[in-house]
XYZ file of C-alpha atoms in Angstrom:
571
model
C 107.963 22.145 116.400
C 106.625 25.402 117.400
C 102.797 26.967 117.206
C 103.942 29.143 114.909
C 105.088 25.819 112.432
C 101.875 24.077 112.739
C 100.111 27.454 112.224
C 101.945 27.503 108.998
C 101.108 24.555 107.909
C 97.462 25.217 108.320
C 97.866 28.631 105.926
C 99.352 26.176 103.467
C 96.544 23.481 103.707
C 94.043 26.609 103.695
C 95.741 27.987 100.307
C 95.370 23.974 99.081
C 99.300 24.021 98.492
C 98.875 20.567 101.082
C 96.019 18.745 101.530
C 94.200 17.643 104.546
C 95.362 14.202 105.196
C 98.917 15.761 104.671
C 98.010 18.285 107.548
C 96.328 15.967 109.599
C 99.727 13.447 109.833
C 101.571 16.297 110.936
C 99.534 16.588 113.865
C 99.878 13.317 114.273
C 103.436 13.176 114.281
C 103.843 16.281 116.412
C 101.730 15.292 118.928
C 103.652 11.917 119.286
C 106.717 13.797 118.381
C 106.529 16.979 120.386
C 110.644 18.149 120.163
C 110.672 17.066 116.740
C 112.797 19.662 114.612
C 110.780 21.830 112.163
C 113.219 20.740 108.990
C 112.747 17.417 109.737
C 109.095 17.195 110.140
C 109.190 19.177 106.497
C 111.174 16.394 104.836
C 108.635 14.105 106.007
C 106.092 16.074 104.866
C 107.672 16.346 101.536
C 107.600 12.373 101.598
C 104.037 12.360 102.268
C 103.059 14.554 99.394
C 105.545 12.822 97.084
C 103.729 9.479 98.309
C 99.955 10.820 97.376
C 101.390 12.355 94.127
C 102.386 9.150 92.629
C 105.873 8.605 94.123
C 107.055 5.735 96.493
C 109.931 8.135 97.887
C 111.315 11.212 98.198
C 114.991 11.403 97.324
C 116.163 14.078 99.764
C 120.007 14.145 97.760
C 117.948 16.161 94.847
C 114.960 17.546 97.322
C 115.076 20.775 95.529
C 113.047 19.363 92.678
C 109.745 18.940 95.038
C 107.876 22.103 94.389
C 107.220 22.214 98.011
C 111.034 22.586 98.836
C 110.943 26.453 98.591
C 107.590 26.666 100.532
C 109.287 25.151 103.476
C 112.250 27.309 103.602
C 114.507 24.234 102.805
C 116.470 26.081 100.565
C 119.053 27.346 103.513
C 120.454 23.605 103.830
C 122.741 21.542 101.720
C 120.773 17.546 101.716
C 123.396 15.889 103.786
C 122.218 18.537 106.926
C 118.897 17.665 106.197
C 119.736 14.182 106.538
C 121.853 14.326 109.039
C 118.385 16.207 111.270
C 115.593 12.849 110.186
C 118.607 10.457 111.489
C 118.056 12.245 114.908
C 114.690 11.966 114.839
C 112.557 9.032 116.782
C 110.202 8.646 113.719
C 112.647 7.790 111.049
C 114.539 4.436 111.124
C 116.935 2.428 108.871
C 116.013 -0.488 106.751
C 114.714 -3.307 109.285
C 113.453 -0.443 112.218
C 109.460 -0.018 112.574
C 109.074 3.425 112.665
C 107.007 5.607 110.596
C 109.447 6.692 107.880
C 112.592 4.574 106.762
C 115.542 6.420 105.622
C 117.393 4.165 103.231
C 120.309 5.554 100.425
C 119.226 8.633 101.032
C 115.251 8.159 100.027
C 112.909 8.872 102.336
C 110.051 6.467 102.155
C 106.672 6.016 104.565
C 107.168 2.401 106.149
C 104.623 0.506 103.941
C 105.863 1.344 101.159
C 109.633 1.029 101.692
C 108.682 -2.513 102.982
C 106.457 -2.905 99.512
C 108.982 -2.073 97.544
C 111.566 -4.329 98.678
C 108.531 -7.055 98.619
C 108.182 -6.581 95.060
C 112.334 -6.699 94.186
C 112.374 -9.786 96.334
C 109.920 -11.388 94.004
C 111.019 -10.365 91.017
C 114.211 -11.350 91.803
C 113.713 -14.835 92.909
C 111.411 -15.628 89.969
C 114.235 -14.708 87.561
C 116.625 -16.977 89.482
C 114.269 -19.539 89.155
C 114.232 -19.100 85.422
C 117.826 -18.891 85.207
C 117.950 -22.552 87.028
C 116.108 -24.260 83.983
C 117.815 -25.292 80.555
C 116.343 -24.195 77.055
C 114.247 -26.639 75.272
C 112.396 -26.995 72.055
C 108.779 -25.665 73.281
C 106.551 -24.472 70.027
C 107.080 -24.644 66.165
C 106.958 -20.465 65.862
C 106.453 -21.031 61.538
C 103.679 -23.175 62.460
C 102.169 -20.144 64.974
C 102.780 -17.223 63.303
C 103.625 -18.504 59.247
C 107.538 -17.675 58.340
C 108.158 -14.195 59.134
C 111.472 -12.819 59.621
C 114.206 -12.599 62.281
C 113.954 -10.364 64.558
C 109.748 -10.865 64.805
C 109.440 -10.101 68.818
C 106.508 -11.183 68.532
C 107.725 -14.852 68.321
C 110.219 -14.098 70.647
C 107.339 -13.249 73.734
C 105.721 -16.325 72.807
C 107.886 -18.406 73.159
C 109.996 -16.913 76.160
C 106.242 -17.027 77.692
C 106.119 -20.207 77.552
C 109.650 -20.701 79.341
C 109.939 -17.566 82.117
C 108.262 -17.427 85.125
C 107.685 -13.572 84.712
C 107.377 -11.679 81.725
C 107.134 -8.442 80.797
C 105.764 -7.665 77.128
C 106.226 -3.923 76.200
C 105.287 -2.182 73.073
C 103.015 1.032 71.648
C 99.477 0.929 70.907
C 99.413 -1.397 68.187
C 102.226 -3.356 68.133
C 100.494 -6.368 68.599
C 100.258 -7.273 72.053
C 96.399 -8.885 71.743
C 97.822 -11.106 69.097
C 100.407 -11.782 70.867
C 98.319 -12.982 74.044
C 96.273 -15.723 71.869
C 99.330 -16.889 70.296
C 100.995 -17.188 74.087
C 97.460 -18.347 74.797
C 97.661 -21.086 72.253
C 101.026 -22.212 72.962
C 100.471 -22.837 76.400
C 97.647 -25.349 76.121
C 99.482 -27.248 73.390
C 102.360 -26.822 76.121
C 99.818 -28.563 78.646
C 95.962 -29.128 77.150
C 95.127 -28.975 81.662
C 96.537 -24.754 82.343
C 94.450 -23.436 84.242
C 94.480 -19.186 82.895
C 93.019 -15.932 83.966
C 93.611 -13.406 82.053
C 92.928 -9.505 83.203
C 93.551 -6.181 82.859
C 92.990 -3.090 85.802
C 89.982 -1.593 84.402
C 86.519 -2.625 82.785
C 86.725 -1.275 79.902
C 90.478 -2.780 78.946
C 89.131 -5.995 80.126
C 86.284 -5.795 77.949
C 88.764 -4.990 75.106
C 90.969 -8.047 75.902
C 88.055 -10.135 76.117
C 86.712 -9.034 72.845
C 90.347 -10.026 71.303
C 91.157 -12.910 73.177
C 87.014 -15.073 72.929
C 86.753 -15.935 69.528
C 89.419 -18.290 69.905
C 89.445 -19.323 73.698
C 86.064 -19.233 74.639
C 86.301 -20.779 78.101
C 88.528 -17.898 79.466
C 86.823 -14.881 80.227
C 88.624 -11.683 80.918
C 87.720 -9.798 84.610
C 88.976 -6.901 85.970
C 92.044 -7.088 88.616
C 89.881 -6.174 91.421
C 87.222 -8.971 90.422
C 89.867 -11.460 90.201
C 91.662 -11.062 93.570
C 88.325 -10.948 95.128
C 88.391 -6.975 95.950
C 86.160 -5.925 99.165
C 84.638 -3.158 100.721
C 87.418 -2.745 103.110
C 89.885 -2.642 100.298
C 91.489 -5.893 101.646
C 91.708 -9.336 98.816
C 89.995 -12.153 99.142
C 93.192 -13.994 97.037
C 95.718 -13.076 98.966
C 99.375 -14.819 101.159
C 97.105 -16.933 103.039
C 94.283 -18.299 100.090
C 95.860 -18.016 96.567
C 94.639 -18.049 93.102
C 94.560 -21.544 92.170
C 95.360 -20.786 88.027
C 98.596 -21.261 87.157
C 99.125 -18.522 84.897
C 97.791 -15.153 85.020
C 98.198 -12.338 81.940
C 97.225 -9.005 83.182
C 96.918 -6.101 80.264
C 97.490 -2.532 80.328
C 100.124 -2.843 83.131
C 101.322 0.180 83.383
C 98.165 1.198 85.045
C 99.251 -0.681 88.178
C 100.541 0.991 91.243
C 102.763 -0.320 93.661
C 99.767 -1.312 96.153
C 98.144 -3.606 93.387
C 101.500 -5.031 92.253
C 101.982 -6.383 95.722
C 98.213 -7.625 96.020
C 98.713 -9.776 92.833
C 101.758 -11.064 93.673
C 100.783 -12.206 97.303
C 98.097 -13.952 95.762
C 99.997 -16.165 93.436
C 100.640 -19.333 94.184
C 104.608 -19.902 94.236
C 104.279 -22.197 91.124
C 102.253 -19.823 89.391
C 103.423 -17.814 86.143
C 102.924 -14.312 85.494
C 103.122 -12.943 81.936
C 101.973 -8.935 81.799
C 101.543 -6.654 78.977
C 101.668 -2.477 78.672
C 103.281 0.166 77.242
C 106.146 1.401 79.570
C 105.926 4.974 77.731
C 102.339 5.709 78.367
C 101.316 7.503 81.737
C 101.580 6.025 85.057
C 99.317 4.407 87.446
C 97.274 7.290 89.035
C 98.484 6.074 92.553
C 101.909 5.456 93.588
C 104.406 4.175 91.142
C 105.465 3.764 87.925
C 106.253 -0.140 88.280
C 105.953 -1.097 84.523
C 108.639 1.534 84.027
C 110.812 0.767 86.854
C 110.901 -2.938 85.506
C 112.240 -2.033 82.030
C 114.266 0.666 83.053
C 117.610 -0.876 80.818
C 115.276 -3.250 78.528
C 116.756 -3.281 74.670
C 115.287 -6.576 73.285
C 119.238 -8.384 73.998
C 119.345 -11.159 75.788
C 121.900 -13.441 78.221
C 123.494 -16.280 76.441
C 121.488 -19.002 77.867
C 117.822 -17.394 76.591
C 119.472 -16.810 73.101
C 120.038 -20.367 72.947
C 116.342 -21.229 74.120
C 115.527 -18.968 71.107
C 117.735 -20.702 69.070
C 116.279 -24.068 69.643
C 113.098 -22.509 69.164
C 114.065 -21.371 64.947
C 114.474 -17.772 66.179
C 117.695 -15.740 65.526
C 117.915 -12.448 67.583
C 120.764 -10.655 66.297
C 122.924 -7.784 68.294
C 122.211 -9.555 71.765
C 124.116 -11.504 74.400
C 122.901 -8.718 77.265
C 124.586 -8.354 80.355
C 121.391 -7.506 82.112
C 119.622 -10.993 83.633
C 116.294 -8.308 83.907
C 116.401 -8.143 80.060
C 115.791 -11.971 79.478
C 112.390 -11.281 81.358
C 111.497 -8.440 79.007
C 110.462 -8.399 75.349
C 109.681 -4.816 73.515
C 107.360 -5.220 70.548
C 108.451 -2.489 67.991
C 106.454 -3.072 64.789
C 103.349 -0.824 64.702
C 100.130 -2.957 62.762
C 97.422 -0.836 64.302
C 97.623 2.519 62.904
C 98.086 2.056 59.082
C 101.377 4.294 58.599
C 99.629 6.519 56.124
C 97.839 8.052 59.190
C 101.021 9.829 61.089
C 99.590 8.447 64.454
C 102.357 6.457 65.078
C 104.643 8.930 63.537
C 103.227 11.984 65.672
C 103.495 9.435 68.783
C 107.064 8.821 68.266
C 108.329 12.656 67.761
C 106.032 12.992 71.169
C 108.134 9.859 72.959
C 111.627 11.320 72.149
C 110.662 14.813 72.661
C 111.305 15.503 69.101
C 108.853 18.841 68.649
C 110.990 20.113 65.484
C 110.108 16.951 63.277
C 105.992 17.709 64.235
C 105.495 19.644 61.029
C 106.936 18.096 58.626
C 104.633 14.877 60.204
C 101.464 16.836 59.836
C 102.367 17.817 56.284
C 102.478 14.147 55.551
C 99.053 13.432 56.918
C 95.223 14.087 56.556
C 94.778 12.489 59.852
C 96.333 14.173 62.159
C 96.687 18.195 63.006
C 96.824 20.605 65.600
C 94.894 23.567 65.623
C 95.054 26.973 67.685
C 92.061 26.978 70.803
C 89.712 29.656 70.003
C 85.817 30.039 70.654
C 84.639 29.363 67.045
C 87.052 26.407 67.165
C 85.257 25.217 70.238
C 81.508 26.125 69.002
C 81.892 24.467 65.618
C 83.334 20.901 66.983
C 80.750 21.050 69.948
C 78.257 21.401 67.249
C 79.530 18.571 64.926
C 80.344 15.884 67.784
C 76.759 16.632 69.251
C 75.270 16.154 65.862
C 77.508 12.746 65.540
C 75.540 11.557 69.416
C 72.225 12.553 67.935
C 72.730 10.353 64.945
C 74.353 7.751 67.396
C 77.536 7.348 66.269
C 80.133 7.140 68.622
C 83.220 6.898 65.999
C 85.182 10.072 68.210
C 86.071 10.699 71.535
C 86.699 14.042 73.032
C 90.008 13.732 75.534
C 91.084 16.324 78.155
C 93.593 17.149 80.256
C 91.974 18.200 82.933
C 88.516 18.422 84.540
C 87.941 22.134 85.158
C 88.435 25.022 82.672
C 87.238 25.675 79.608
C 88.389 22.931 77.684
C 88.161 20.501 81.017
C 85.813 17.345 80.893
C 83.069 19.101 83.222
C 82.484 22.132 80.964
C 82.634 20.619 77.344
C 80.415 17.840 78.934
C 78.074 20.660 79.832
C 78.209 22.363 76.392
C 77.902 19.469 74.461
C 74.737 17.712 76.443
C 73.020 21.278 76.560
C 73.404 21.334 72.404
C 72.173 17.802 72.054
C 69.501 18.741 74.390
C 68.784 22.250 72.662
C 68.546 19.974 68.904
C 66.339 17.676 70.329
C 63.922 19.700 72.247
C 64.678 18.002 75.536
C 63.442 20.473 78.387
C 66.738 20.940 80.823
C 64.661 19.166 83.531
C 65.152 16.008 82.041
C 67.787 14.058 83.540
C 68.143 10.811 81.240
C 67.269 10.682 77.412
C 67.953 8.510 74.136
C 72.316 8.627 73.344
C 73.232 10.133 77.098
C 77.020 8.764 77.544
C 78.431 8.397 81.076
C 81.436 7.123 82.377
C 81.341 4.709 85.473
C 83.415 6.289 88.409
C 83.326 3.440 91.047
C 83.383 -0.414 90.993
C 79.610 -1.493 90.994
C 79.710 -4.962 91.904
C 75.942 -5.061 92.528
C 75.600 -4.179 88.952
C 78.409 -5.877 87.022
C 80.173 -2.556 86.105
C 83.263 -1.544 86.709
C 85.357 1.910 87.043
C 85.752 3.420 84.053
C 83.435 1.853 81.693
C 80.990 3.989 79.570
C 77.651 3.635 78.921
C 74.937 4.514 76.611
C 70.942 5.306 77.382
C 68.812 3.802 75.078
C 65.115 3.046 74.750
C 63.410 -0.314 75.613
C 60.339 -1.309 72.760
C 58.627 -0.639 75.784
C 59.614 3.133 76.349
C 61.539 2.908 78.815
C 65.142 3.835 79.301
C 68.196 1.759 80.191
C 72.309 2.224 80.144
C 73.770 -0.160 77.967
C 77.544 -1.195 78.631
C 79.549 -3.331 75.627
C 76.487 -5.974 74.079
C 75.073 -7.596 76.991
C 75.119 -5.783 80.414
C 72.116 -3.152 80.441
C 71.481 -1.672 84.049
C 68.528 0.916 85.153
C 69.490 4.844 85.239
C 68.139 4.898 89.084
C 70.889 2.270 89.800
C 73.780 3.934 88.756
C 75.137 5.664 91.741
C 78.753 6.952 90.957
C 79.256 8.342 87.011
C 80.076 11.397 85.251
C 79.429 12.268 81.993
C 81.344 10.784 78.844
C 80.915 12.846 75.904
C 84.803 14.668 77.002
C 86.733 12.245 79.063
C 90.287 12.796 80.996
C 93.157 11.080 79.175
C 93.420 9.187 82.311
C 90.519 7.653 82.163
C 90.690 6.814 78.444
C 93.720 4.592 79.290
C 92.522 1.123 78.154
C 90.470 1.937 75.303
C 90.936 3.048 72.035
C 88.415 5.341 69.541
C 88.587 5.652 65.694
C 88.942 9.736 65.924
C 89.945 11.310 69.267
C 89.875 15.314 69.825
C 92.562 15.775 72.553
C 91.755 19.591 74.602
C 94.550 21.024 76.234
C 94.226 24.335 78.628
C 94.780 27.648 78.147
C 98.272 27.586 80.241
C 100.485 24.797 81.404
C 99.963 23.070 84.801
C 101.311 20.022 86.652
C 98.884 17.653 84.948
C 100.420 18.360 81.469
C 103.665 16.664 80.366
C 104.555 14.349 77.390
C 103.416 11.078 78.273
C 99.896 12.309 78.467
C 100.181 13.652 75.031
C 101.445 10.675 74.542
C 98.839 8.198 75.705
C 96.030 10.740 73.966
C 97.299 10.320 70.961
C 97.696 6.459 71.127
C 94.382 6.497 71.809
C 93.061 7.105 68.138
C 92.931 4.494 64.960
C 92.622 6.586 62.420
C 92.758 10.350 63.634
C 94.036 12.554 66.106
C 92.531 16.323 66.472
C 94.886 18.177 69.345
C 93.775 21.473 70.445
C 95.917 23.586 71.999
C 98.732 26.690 71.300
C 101.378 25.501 69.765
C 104.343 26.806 72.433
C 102.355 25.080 75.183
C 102.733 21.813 73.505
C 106.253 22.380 73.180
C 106.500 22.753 76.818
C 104.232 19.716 77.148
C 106.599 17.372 74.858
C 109.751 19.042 77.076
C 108.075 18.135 80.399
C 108.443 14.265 81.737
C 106.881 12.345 84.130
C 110.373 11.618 87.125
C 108.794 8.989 89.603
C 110.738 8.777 92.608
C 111.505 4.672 93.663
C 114.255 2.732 94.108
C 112.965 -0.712 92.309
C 115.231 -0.468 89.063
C 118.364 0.534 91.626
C 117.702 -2.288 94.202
C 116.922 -4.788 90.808
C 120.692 -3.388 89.690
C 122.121 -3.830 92.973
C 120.886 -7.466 93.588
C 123.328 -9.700 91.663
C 121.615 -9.304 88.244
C 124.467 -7.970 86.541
C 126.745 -10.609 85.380
């Protein structure tokens, strides 16, 4: 690797096409590494930007779709050259070699997370053979749980296989039912044994606080926590529950899963005890985790709600008839889609609207807005802008917090960080609040660290109010009230990223999009905005550019669904 490379490489960190720790690896590597050729150090570089941009590998047989491939002048080779220069390097190895990349089918992958990868398969994998060794039996009377609904009620069919798998995967659109689902699996596993010990969690505060609120009225000694609480998350980003002290419940339900990256997959499954069952719940269509990984996805990647022989008989001798199944896929009797919508009453085209979305289907969108006073899109413009600034700052004066601006991105003029700006400055400008004044009456902010000290967690907003006394204090859900000089890490809430809104939902939501499309944009965050609303859904934005949004898909790069083929699942 020449000067001139490295040079290079610097230009492209300068003109923030790489970032620093991308930059600072090289170095790394070609200090360590000093013959190293220039094409091959690229690939890895491409693997380390794939990595920090949500991927586990980079899959150098279709490298051209990295958007760094043309910067690096990799165009001039066909893959298999490009493979055949990291097999000569020291640095890369094979499955089972510790070196700093592993080459395996051709996927590049850093070493950690090649060997958390096959971690997770190997788990997944032997909990579904233990499942496999165990014979139906009558468990639950599901007319007795859920009244006598018809076949085909998936509902009945995660409860019960809940109570029977030793993983489970429970997949289905915002409001399908998966809350209700919980406290009936909830139910049926203390009548199952009155002794289960359960924790039940989700990744972020405010989600847990949601499951909580669901799940309390009827199971009063479980509390839901976050994921970090409950594995005992440190300072040094190390778990206190981990291989070598595990959880001691003996089943754990974790919400919103499709928030979880690789990295926190593998901490909760080290931390379960080998006995332990794991039942989790998400919505494999919504947007990834924001870190490596799209493991909720991976997992259901041929699910279809059809199931072996030997789980249709457990559902059998359970009074449920699933018709159209005996799957050849062992993976699908550990996955249950729930596709009955009960949230969104279908006179609102939410769930309409969030269908076309899913299947890309932008031609059926106006028809579905014709159908519906809920729902609509309208073109971006400043008088657009200036009259919903000025009725969502009137609805925070009053405090009402019945909508929820959503963005796509922080910066630009419909980013979180300027509508924030607008819409505090109006509030402030109504009131007569000088522009000195930090903290006042309604002020909404959005937690944007774990605050252990203080009981509050990433993501969850907050509300200033006034004490009898005068003073002020931010209030989080009913109970938890902390001082404003206390909160150290929070932005403002009034607009919030889609990303952060994953968890929650809001009775009206205005979703922003920019001016032009970028890399954030594609149509599972249209998606997940969307889902986010009860009863109505505002979208801003020009009407081609949410074409090309609905047209664009998230492609995570991994290997789990191809490994879970490959490992003697198929019949």
């Amino acid at each position: 690797m020449t000067n001139d490379s490295l040079k290079y490489l610097q230009d492209l960190w300068k003109d923030d096409l790489i970032g620093l720790f991308e930059l600072e690896f090289t170095r790394f590597l070609t200090r360590n590494y000093p013959e190293t050729r220039k094409e091959a150090l690229y690939c890895c570089l491409l693997a380390v930007h794939d990595q920090l941009n949500g991927n586990i590998c980079t899959d150098i047989s279709n490298i051209k779709e990295s958007p760094l491939f043309e910067v690096f002048n990799l165009n001039n080779y066909r893959p298999d050259e490009l493979i055949s220069f990291l097999k000569k390097e020291e640095y890369v190895g094979i499955p089972g070699d510790y070196k700093p990349f592993v080459l395996n089918d051709n996927r590049l992958y850093l070493h950690k997370y090649w060997n958390f990868e096959n971690e997770l398969v190997e788990w997944l994998i032997e909990k579904i053979k233990v499942d496999a060794d165990k014979l139906p039996a009558q468990l639950i009377d599901t007319d007795e749980f859920f009244g006598n609904t018809e076949d085909g009620d998936f509902q009945k069919v995660a409860t019960v296989l809940a109570l029977f798998k030793s993983f489970l995967v429970i997949s289905g659109g915002p409001g399908t039912g998966k809350t209700y689902t919980v406290k009936k699996i909830i139910k049926g596993l203390k009548v199952q044994n009155p002794a289960v010990r359960i924790a039940i969690t989700a990744p972020t505060g405010k989600a847990a606080e949601r499951l909580n609120e669901s799940v309390s009225d009827e199971n009063e000694e479980i509390e839901a926590t976050t994921l970090h609480k409950l594995l005992g998350a440190g300072f040094n980003g190390e778990f206190k529950f981990n291989k070598g002290n595990k959880l001691f419940h003996d089943i754990v339900i974790v919400d919103e899963a499709s928030m979880l990256d690789l990295r926190m997959w593998i901490g909760l499954i080290r931390a379960l005890k080998k006995s332990a069952r794991l039942i989790v719940l998400g919505d494999k269509d919504q947007l990834s985790s924001v870190e490596a990984g799209s493991v909720l996805g991976d997992i259901c990647f041929k699910s279809d709600n059809t199931f072996s022989n030997q789980t249709l008989e457990l559902l059998k001798n359970n009074g449920l008839s699933v018709t159209g199944s005996n799957s050849v896929n062992n993976l699908n009797d550990n996955v249950v889609l729930l596709n009955k919508t009960y949230r969104s009453k279908e006179s609102t085209g939410i769930p309409q609207l969030a269908s076309a979305i899913n299947e890309q289907d932008f031609e059926s969108i106006d028809g579905i807005l014709e159908g519906s006073e809920h729902i609509d899109i309208v073109q971006p413009t400043s008088s657009v802008l200036s009259e919903l600034i000025q009725t969502y700052s009137n609805e925070k004066i009053k405090g009402l917090n019945e909508t929820q601006f959503l963005c796509s991105n922080k910066r630009g003029v419909f980013g979180t960080e300027h509508l924030n700006l607008l819409i505090e400055n109006k509030i402030k400008d109504t009131l007569r609040i000088p522009a000195k004044i930090e903290w006042f009456e309604g002020r909404r902010i959005l937690v944007t660290k774990n605050d252990a000290i203080n009981g509050i967690s990433n993501g969850e907003i907050g509300t200033c109010i006034q004490r009898n006394d005068g003073s002020l204090v931010i209030k989080f859900g009913e109970n938890k009230e902390v001082e404003p000089l206390e909160l150290k890490s929070f932005d403002l809430a009034y607009a919030i990223t889609v990303h952060k809104s994953q968890g929650s939902e809001f009775r009206n939501v205005c979703i922003f999009l920019p001016e032009v499309f970028n890399p954030v944009l594609s149509k599972e965050l249209l998606y997940t905005s969307v889902t986010r609303a009860k009863e109505s859904a505002l979208v801003i934005g020009d009407r081609e550019l949410i074409k090309q949004i609905i047209n664009t898909e998230i492609k995570r790069t991994s290997s789990i669904s191809i490994k879970l083929s490959r490992n003697d699942l198929q019949k």
